[in-house]
Amino acid sequence: MVWKTLEAKLSTPRMHRYLECNKGKHDRAAEAYVHNMRTAEAFVTIFHVLEVALRNGVQKELTVEYGRRDWY
């Protein structure tokens, strides 16, 4: 039942790669999808902090370079 719900909501092509990698075992493919989703979720905070720090660094350097905060 879990597999049919995942496949219906997320699309057959998306879920097919998980099924293929898990030798047609629906329960393992569903677990792999959830594991992948949780792994991706763990990186969101890291990428958020990196993006803000990079953007702030660029803003700071361009402000110094052009001598004004509204360098854009």
Coordinates of C-alpha atoms in Angstrom, one line a residue:
M1 CA 0.0 0.0 0.0
V2 CA 2.8 2.4 0.8
W3 CA 4.4 1.8 -2.5
K4 CA 1.2 2.5 -4.5
T5 CA 0.6 5.7 -2.6
L6 CA 4.2 6.9 -3.2
E7 CA 4.1 6.0 -6.9
A8 CA 0.7 7.7 -7.3
K9 CA 1.7 10.9 -5.6
L10 CA 5.3 11.2 -6.8
S11 CA 5.2 9.6 -10.3
T12 CA 6.1 6.2 -11.7
P13 CA 9.3 7.5 -13.5
R14 CA 10.6 9.0 -10.2
M15 CA 9.9 5.9 -8.2
H16 CA 11.1 3.4 -10.8
R17 CA 14.8 4.2 -10.3
Y18 CA 14.4 3.3 -6.6
L19 CA 12.5 0.1 -7.5
E20 CA 15.2 -0.8 -10.1
C21 CA 18.1 -0.2 -7.5
N22 CA 16.3 -2.5 -5.0
K23 CA 15.7 -5.4 -7.4
G24 CA 11.9 -4.9 -7.6
K25 CA 11.4 -5.0 -3.8
H26 CA 8.7 -2.4 -3.2
D27 CA 9.3 -2.2 0.6
R28 CA 13.1 -1.6 0.2
A29 CA 12.5 0.9 -2.6
A30 CA 10.1 2.9 -0.4
E31 CA 12.6 2.9 2.4
A32 CA 15.4 4.0 0.0
Y33 CA 13.2 6.9 -1.2
V34 CA 12.5 8.0 2.4
H35 CA 16.2 7.7 3.3
N36 CA 17.1 9.8 0.3
M37 CA 14.5 12.4 1.3
R38 CA 15.9 12.6 4.8
T39 CA 19.4 12.9 3.6
A40 CA 18.5 15.7 1.3
E41 CA 16.6 17.4 4.2
A42 CA 19.7 17.3 6.3
F43 CA 21.6 19.4 3.8
V44 CA 19.0 22.1 3.5
T45 CA 20.3 24.0 6.6
I46 CA 23.9 23.6 5.6
F47 CA 23.2 25.0 2.1
H48 CA 21.1 27.8 3.6
V49 CA 23.9 29.0 5.9
L50 CA 26.4 28.7 3.1
E51 CA 24.2 30.7 0.7
V52 CA 23.6 33.5 3.2
A53 CA 27.3 33.7 4.2
L54 CA 28.4 33.8 0.5
R55 CA 25.8 36.5 -0.4
N56 CA 26.8 38.6 2.6
G57 CA 30.5 38.2 1.7
V58 CA 29.8 39.3 -1.9
Q59 CA 27.8 42.3 -0.6
K60 CA 30.6 43.3 1.7
E61 CA 33.3 43.0 -0.9
L62 CA 31.4 44.9 -3.6
T63 CA 30.4 47.6 -1.1
V64 CA 34.2 48.1 -0.3
E65 CA 35.1 48.0 -4.0
Y66 CA 32.5 50.6 -5.1
G67 CA 32.4 52.6 -1.9
R68 CA 28.6 52.4 -1.5
R69 CA 26.1 49.8 -0.2
D70 CA 23.9 50.1 -3.3
W71 CA 26.7 49.0 -5.7
Y72 CA 24.1 47.2 -7.9

